[in-house]
CSV table of C-alpha atoms and ligand atoms in Angstrom, one decimal:
chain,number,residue,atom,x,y,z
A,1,UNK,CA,18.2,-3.2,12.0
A,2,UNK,CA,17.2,0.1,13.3
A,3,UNK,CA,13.3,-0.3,12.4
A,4,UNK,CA,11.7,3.0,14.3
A,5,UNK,CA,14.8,5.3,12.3
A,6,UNK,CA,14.0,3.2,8.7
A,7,UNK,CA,10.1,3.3,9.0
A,8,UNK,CA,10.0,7.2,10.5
A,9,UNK,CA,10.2,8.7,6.6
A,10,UNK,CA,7.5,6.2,5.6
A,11,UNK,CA,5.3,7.2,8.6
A,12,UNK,CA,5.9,10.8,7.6
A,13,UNK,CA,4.9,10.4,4.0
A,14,UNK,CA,1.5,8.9,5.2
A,15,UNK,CA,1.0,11.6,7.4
A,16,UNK,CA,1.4,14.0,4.8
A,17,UNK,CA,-0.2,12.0,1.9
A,18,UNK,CA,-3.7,11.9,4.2
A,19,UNK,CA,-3.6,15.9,4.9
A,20,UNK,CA,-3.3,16.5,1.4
A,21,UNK,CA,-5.7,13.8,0.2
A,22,UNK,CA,-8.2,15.5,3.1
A,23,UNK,CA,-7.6,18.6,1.9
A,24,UNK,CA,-8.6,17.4,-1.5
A,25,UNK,CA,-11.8,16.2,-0.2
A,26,UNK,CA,-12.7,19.3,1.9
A,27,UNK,CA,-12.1,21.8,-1.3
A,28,UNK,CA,-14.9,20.0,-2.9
A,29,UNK,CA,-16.6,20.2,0.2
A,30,UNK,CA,-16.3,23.7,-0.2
A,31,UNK,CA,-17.6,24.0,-3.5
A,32,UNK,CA,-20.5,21.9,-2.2
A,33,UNK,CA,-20.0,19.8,-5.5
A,34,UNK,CA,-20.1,16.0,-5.0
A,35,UNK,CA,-16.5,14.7,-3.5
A,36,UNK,CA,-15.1,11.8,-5.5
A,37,UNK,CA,-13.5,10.9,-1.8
A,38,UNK,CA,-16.0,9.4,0.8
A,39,UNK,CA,-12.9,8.5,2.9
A,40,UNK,CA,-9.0,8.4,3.2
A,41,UNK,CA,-7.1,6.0,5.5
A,42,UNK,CA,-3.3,4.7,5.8
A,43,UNK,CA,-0.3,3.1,7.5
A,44,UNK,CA,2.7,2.0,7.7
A,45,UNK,CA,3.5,-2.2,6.8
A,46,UNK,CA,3.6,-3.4,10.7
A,47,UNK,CA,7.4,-5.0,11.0
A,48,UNK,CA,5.9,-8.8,11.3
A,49,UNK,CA,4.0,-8.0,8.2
A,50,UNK,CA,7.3,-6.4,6.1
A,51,UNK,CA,9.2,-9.3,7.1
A,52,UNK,CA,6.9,-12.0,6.4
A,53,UNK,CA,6.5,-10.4,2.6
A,54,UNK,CA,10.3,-9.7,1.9
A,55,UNK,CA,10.4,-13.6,3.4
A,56,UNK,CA,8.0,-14.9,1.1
A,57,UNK,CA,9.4,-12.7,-1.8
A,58,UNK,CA,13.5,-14.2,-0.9
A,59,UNK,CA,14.1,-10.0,-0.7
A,60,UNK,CA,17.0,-10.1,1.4
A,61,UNK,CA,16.4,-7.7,4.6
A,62,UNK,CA,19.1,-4.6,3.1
A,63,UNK,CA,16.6,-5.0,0.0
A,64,UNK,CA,13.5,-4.6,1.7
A,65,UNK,CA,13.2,-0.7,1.0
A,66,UNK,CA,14.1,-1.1,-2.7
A,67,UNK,CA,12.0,-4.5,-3.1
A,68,UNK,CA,9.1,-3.6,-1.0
A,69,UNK,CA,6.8,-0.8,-2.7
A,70,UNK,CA,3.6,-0.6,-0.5
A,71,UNK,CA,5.6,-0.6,3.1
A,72,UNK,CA,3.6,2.8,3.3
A,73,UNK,CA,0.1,2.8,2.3
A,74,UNK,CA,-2.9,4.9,2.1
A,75,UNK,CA,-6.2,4.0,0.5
A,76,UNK,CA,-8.8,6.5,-1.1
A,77,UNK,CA,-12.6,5.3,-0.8
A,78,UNK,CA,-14.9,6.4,-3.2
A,79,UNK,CA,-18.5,6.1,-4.0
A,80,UNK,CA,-18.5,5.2,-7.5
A,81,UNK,CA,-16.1,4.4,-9.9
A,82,UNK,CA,-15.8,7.0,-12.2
A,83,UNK,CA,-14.6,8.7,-8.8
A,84,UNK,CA,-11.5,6.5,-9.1
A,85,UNK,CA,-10.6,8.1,-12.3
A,86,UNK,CA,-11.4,11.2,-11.3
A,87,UNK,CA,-8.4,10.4,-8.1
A,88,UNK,CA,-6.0,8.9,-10.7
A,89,UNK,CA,-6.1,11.8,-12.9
A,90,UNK,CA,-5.1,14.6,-9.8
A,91,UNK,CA,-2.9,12.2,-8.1
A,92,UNK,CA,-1.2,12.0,-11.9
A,93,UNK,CA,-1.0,15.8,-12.1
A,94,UNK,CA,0.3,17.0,-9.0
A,95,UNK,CA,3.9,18.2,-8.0
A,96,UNK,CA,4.2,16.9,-4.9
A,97,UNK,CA,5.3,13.2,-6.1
A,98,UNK,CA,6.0,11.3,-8.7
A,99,UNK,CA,4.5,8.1,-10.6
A,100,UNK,CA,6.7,5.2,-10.7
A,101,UNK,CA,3.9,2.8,-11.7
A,102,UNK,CA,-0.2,1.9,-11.7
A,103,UNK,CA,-1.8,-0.9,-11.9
A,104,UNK,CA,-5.7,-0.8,-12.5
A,105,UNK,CA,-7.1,-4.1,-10.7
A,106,UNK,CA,-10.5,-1.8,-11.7
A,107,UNK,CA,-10.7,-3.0,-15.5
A,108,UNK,CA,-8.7,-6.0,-14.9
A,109,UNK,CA,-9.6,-7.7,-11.7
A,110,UNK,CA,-6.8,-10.4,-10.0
A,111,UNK,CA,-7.6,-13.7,-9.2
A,112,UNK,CA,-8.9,-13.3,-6.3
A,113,UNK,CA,-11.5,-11.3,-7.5
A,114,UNK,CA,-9.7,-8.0,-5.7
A,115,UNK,CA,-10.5,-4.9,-7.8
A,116,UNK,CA,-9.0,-1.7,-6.8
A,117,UNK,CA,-6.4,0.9,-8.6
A,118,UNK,CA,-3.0,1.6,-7.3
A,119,UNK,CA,-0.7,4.0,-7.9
A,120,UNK,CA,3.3,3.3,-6.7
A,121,UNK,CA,5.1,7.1,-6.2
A,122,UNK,CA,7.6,8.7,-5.2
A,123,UNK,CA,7.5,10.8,-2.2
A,124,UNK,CA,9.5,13.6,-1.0
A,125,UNK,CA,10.0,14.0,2.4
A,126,UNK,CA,12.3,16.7,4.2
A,127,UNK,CA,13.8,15.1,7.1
A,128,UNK,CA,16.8,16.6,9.2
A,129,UNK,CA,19.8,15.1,6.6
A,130,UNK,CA,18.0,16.2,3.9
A,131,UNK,CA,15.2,15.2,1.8
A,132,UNK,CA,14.6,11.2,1.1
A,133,UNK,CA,12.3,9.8,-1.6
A,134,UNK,CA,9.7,7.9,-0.3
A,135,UNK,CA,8.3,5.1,-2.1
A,136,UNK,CA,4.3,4.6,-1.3
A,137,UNK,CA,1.4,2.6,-2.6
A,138,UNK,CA,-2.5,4.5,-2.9
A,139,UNK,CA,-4.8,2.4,-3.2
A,140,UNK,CA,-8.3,3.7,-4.3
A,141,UNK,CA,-11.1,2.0,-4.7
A,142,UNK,CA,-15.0,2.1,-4.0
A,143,UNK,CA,-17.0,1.5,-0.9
A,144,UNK,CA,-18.3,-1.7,-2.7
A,145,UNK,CA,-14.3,-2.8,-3.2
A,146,UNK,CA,-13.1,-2.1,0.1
A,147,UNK,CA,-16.4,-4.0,1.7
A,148,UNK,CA,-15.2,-7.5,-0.5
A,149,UNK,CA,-11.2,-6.7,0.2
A,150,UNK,CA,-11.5,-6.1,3.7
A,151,UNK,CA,-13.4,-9.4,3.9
A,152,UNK,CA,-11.2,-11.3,2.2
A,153,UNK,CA,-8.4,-9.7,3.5
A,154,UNK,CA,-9.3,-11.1,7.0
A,155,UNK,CA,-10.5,-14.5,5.4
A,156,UNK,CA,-6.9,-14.5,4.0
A,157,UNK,CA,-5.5,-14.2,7.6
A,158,UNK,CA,-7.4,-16.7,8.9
A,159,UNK,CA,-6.8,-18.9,6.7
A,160,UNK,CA,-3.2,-18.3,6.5
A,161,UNK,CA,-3.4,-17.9,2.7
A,162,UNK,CA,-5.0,-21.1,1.8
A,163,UNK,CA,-8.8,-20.1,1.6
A,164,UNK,CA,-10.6,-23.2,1.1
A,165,UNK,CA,-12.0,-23.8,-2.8
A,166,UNK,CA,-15.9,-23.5,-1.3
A,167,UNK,CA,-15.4,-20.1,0.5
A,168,UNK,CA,-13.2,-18.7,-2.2
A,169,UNK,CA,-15.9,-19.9,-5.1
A,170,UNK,CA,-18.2,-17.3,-2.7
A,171,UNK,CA,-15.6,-14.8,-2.6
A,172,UNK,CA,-16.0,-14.7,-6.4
A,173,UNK,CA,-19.7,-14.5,-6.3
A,174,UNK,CA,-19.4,-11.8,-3.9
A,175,UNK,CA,-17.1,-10.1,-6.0
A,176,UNK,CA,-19.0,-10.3,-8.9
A,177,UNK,CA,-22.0,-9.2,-6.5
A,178,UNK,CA,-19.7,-6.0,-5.4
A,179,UNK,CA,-19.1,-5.4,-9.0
A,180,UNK,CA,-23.0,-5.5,-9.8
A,181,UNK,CA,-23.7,-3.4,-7.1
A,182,UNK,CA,-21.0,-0.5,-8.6
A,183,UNK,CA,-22.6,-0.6,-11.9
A,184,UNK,CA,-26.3,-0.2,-10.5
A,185,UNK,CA,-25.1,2.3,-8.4
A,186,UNK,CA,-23.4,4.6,-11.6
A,187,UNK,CA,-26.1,4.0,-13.5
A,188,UNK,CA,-27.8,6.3,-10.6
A,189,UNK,CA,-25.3,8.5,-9.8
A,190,UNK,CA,-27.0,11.5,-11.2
A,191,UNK,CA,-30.1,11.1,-8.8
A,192,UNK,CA,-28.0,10.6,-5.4
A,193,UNK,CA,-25.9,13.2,-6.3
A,194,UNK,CA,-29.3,15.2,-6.2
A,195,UNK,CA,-30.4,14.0,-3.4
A,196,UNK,CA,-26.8,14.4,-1.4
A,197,UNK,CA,-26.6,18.0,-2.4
A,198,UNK,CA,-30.2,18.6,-1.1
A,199,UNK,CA,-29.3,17.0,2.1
A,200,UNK,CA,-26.1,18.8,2.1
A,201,UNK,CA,-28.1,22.5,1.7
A,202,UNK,CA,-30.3,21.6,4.7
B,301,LIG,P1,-1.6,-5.7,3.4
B,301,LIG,O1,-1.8,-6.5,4.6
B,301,LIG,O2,-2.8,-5.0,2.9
B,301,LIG,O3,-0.4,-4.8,3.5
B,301,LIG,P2,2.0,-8.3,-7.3
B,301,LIG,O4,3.4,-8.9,-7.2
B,301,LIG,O5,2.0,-7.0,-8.1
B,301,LIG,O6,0.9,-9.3,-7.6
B,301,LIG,P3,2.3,-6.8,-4.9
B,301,LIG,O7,3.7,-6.4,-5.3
B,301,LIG,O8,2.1,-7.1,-3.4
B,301,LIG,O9,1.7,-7.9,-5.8
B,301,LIG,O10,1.4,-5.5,-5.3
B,301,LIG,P4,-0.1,-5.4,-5.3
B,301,LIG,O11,-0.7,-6.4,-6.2
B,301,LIG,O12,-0.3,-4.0,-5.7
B,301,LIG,O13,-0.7,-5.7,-3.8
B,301,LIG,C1,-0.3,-4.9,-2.8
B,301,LIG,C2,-1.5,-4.7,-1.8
B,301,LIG,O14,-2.7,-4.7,-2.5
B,301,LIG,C3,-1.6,-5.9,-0.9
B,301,LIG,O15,-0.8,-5.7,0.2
B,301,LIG,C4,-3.1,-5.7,-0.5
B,301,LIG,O16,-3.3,-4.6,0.4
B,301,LIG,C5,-3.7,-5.3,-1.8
B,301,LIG,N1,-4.1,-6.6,-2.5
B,301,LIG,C6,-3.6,-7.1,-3.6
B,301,LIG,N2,-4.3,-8.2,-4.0
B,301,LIG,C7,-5.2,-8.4,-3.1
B,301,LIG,C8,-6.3,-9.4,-3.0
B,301,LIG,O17,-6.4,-10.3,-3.8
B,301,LIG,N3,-7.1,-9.3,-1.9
B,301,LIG,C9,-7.0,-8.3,-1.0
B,301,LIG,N4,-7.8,-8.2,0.0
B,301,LIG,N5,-6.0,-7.3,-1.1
B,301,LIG,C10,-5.2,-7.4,-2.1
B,301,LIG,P5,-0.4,-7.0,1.1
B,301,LIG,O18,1.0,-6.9,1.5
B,301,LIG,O19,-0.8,-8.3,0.4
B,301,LIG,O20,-1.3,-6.9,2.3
Protein backbone atom coordinates (compact mmCIF):
# COMPACT_ATOMS: atom_id res chain seq x y z
CA UNK A 1 0.00 0.00 0.00
CA UNK A 2 1.08 3.40 -0.94
CA UNK A 3 0.84 4.95 2.74
CA UNK A 4 2.67 8.63 2.16
CA UNK A 5 -0.02 9.05 -1.30
CA UNK A 6 -3.22 7.65 1.03
CA UNK A 7 -2.31 9.67 4.30
CA UNK A 8 -1.14 13.07 2.27
CA UNK A 9 -5.14 14.31 2.05
CA UNK A 10 -5.50 13.43 5.78
CA UNK A 11 -2.33 15.40 6.65
CA UNK A 12 -3.71 18.24 4.58
CA UNK A 13 -7.12 18.34 6.22
CA UNK A 14 -5.24 18.71 9.64
CA UNK A 15 -3.21 21.36 8.41
CA UNK A 16 -6.08 23.23 7.36
CA UNK A 17 -8.47 22.25 10.22
CA UNK A 18 -5.69 23.93 12.82
CA UNK A 19 -5.37 27.33 10.70
CA UNK A 20 -8.98 27.75 10.78
CA UNK A 21 -9.45 26.51 14.31
CA UNK A 22 -6.44 29.31 15.16
CA UNK A 23 -8.01 31.65 13.35
CA UNK A 24 -11.04 31.09 15.38
CA UNK A 25 -9.14 31.63 18.43
CA UNK A 26 -7.25 34.75 17.34
CA UNK A 27 -10.69 36.63 16.22
CA UNK A 28 -11.72 36.42 19.74
CA UNK A 29 -8.40 37.50 20.55
CA UNK A 30 -9.15 40.36 18.72
CA UNK A 31 -12.19 41.32 20.26
CA UNK A 32 -10.27 40.85 23.53
CA UNK A 33 -13.46 38.78 24.74
CA UNK A 34 -12.61 35.48 26.53
CA UNK A 35 -11.49 32.62 23.83
CA UNK A 36 -13.44 29.39 24.36
CA UNK A 37 -10.03 27.87 22.79
CA UNK A 38 -6.87 27.78 25.21
CA UNK A 39 -5.19 25.48 22.63
CA UNK A 40 -5.53 23.46 19.20
CA UNK A 41 -3.32 20.44 18.34
CA UNK A 42 -3.52 17.44 15.65
CA UNK A 43 -2.19 14.60 13.58
CA UNK A 44 -2.35 12.15 11.58
CA UNK A 45 -2.90 8.15 13.05
CA UNK A 46 1.01 7.06 12.81
CA UNK A 47 0.80 3.78 10.25
CA UNK A 48 1.74 1.19 13.43
CA UNK A 49 -1.10 2.84 15.09
CA UNK A 50 -3.85 2.56 11.92
CA UNK A 51 -2.83 -0.88 11.58
CA UNK A 52 -2.97 -2.13 14.93
CA UNK A 53 -6.74 -0.52 15.19
CA UNK A 54 -8.09 -1.82 11.69
CA UNK A 55 -6.32 -5.20 13.28
CA UNK A 56 -8.07 -5.15 16.41
CA UNK A 57 -11.36 -4.01 14.64
CA UNK A 58 -10.97 -7.27 11.66
CA UNK A 59 -11.24 -3.92 9.14
CA UNK A 60 -9.61 -5.45 6.32
CA UNK A 61 -6.64 -3.09 5.03
CA UNK A 62 -8.75 -1.69 1.56
CA UNK A 63 -11.36 -0.81 4.35
CA UNK A 64 -9.32 1.08 6.57
CA UNK A 65 -10.27 4.57 5.07
CA UNK A 66 -14.07 3.79 5.12
CA UNK A 67 -13.81 1.92 8.67
CA UNK A 68 -11.38 4.12 10.29
CA UNK A 69 -12.89 7.68 11.24
CA UNK A 70 -10.32 9.43 13.47
CA UNK A 71 -7.06 8.42 11.13
CA UNK A 72 -6.90 12.41 11.16
CA UNK A 73 -7.33 14.11 14.34
CA UNK A 74 -7.28 17.40 15.88
CA UNK A 75 -8.23 18.30 19.50
CA UNK A 76 -9.62 21.71 20.83
CA UNK A 77 -8.59 22.58 24.55
CA UNK A 78 -10.70 24.67 26.40
CA UNK A 79 -10.88 26.13 29.76
CA UNK A 80 -14.24 25.33 30.86
CA UNK A 81 -16.97 23.42 29.61
CA UNK A 82 -19.45 25.58 28.52
CA UNK A 83 -16.49 26.46 26.11
CA UNK A 84 -17.09 23.05 24.51
CA UNK A 85 -20.52 23.97 23.53
CA UNK A 86 -19.66 26.99 22.57
CA UNK A 87 -16.89 24.89 19.74
CA UNK A 88 -19.70 22.40 18.95
CA UNK A 89 -22.11 24.90 18.01
CA UNK A 90 -19.48 26.87 15.25
CA UNK A 91 -17.99 23.74 14.19
CA UNK A 92 -21.90 22.71 13.49
CA UNK A 93 -22.53 25.92 11.57
CA UNK A 94 -19.77 26.31 9.32
CA UNK A 95 -19.49 25.58 5.50
CA UNK A 96 -16.32 24.29 5.32
CA UNK A 97 -17.37 20.59 6.36
CA UNK A 98 -19.82 18.57 7.18
CA UNK A 99 -21.17 16.53 10.29
CA UNK A 100 -21.36 12.92 9.84
CA UNK A 101 -21.69 12.22 13.63
CA UNK A 102 -20.99 13.41 17.51
CA UNK A 103 -20.63 11.75 20.31
CA UNK A 104 -20.63 13.83 23.70
CA UNK A 105 -18.30 11.65 26.18
CA UNK A 106 -19.02 15.31 28.18
CA UNK A 107 -22.56 14.32 29.63
CA UNK A 108 -22.09 10.75 29.21
CA UNK A 109 -18.56 9.71 30.26
CA UNK A 110 -17.16 5.97 28.82
CA UNK A 111 -15.90 3.51 31.04
CA UNK A 112 -12.87 4.50 31.36
CA UNK A 113 -13.81 7.57 32.82
CA UNK A 114 -12.63 9.49 29.41
CA UNK A 115 -14.85 12.61 28.95
CA UNK A 116 -14.46 14.64 25.92
CA UNK A 117 -16.85 15.66 22.75
CA UNK A 118 -16.14 14.61 19.30
CA UNK A 119 -17.37 15.49 16.27
CA UNK A 120 -16.70 12.97 12.98
CA UNK A 121 -16.80 15.32 9.48
CA UNK A 122 -16.38 15.48 6.37
CA UNK A 123 -13.62 17.38 4.95
CA UNK A 124 -13.02 18.84 1.65
CA UNK A 125 -9.76 18.98 0.36
CA UNK A 126 -8.59 20.22 -3.16
CA UNK A 127 -5.88 18.04 -4.20
CA UNK A 128 -4.40 17.89 -7.84
CA UNK A 129 -7.30 15.08 -9.21
CA UNK A 130 -9.79 16.95 -7.81
CA UNK A 131 -11.32 17.41 -4.51
CA UNK A 132 -11.51 14.24 -1.93
CA UNK A 133 -13.68 14.18 1.19
CA UNK A 134 -11.82 13.79 4.12
CA UNK A 135 -13.12 12.07 6.93
CA UNK A 136 -11.70 13.59 10.52
CA UNK A 137 -12.27 13.25 14.16
CA UNK A 138 -12.21 16.88 16.67
CA UNK A 139 -11.95 16.17 19.74
CA UNK A 140 -12.58 18.97 22.25
CA UNK A 141 -12.34 18.94 25.55
CA UNK A 142 -11.12 20.91 28.75
CA UNK A 143 -7.71 21.38 30.19
CA UNK A 144 -8.95 19.25 33.14
CA UNK A 145 -9.95 16.37 30.35
CA UNK A 146 -6.99 16.38 28.40
CA UNK A 147 -4.72 16.33 31.83
CA UNK A 148 -6.70 12.65 32.90
CA UNK A 149 -6.73 11.43 29.01
CA UNK A 150 -3.31 12.07 28.29
CA UNK A 151 -2.49 10.19 31.51
CA UNK A 152 -4.38 7.43 30.90
CA UNK A 153 -3.62 7.40 27.42
CA UNK A 154 0.05 6.67 28.26
CA UNK A 155 -0.98 4.28 31.25
CA UNK A 156 -2.90 2.57 28.39
CA UNK A 157 0.32 2.10 26.46
CA UNK A 158 2.20 0.94 28.99
CA UNK A 159 0.12 -1.32 29.94
CA UNK A 160 -0.66 -2.64 26.62
CA UNK A 161 -4.42 -2.21 27.27
CA UNK A 162 -4.82 -4.19 30.34
CA UNK A 163 -4.45 -1.38 33.19
CA UNK A 164 -4.41 -3.20 36.32
CA UNK A 165 -7.98 -3.03 38.53
CA UNK A 166 -5.97 -0.83 41.43
CA UNK A 167 -4.57 1.83 38.98
CA UNK A 168 -7.69 1.97 36.92
CA UNK A 169 -9.99 2.23 40.38
CA UNK A 170 -7.55 5.64 40.63
CA UNK A 171 -8.07 6.52 37.20
CA UNK A 172 -11.72 6.81 38.19
CA UNK A 173 -11.12 8.81 41.22
CA UNK A 174 -9.00 11.01 39.20
CA UNK A 175 -11.61 11.36 36.75
CA UNK A 176 -14.11 12.08 39.01
CA UNK A 177 -11.47 14.57 40.65
CA UNK A 178 -10.98 16.24 36.95
CA UNK A 179 -14.71 16.39 36.79
CA UNK A 180 -14.84 18.26 40.29
CA UNK A 181 -12.26 20.46 39.39
CA UNK A 182 -14.43 21.59 36.00
CA UNK A 183 -17.40 22.26 38.00
CA UNK A 184 -15.48 24.54 40.69
CA UNK A 185 -13.92 26.11 38.09
CA UNK A 186 -17.47 27.23 36.05
CA UNK A 187 -18.87 28.03 38.97
CA UNK A 188 -15.95 30.88 38.86
CA UNK A 189 -15.79 31.58 35.49
CA UNK A 190 -17.16 34.98 35.74
CA UNK A 191 -14.28 36.16 38.19
CA UNK A 192 -11.23 34.75 36.03
CA UNK A 193 -12.67 35.92 33.13
CA UNK A 194 -12.21 39.35 35.03
CA UNK A 195 -9.26 38.89 36.07
CA UNK A 196 -7.86 37.46 32.36
CA UNK A 197 -9.16 40.51 30.70
CA UNK A 198 -7.38 42.76 33.20
CA UNK A 199 -4.23 40.94 32.64
CA UNK A 200 -4.98 40.98 29.01
CA UNK A 201 -5.35 45.12 29.01
CA UNK A 202 -1.99 45.45 30.83
P1 LIG B 1 -5.19 7.53 19.71
O1 LIG B 1 -3.85 7.01 20.06
O2 LIG B 1 -5.58 8.74 20.49
O3 LIG B 1 -5.38 7.71 18.23
P2 LIG B 1 -16.02 3.47 19.77
O4 LIG B 1 -16.12 2.26 18.89
O5 LIG B 1 -16.92 4.60 19.37
O6 LIG B 1 -16.07 3.17 21.24
P3 LIG B 1 -13.82 4.70 18.38
O7 LIG B 1 -14.44 4.34 17.09
O8 LIG B 1 -12.34 4.47 18.48
O9 LIG B 1 -14.51 3.95 19.59
O10 LIG B 1 -14.16 6.19 18.61
P4 LIG B 1 -14.02 7.07 19.88
O11 LIG B 1 -14.67 6.48 21.06
O12 LIG B 1 -14.53 8.37 19.39
O13 LIG B 1 -12.45 7.10 20.19
C1 LIG B 1 -11.55 7.64 19.31
C2 LIG B 1 -10.43 8.31 20.07
O14 LIG B 1 -10.94 8.97 21.24
C3 LIG B 1 -9.36 7.42 20.60
O15 LIG B 1 -8.46 7.10 19.60
C4 LIG B 1 -8.74 8.28 21.70
O16 LIG B 1 -7.95 9.32 21.16
C5 LIG B 1 -9.97 8.90 22.30
N1 LIG B 1 -10.52 8.04 23.38
C6 LIG B 1 -11.66 7.34 23.36
N2 LIG B 1 -11.83 6.71 24.52
C7 LIG B 1 -10.78 6.99 25.30
C8 LIG B 1 -10.38 6.62 26.64
O17 LIG B 1 -11.06 5.89 27.36
N3 LIG B 1 -9.19 7.15 27.10
C9 LIG B 1 -8.42 7.98 26.35
N4 LIG B 1 -7.29 8.42 26.88
N5 LIG B 1 -8.76 8.33 25.08
C10 LIG B 1 -9.92 7.84 24.58
P5 LIG B 1 -7.51 5.83 19.74
O18 LIG B 1 -7.34 5.23 18.38
O19 LIG B 1 -8.02 4.90 20.77
O20 LIG B 1 -6.15 6.38 20.24
Amino acid sequence: MNWKAILAPYSQAVEELKVKLKGIRAQFEHESSHSPIEFITGRVKPIPSILEKAESRRIPLDRIEEELQDIAGVRVVCQFVDDIYTIVKMIRSREDLSIIEEKDYVTEKKESGYRSFHMIIEYPVETIHGVKKVVAEIQIRTLAMNFWATNEHSLNYKYKGRIPSEIKERLQRAAEAAFKLDEEMSSIKNEVQEAQRIFHRK
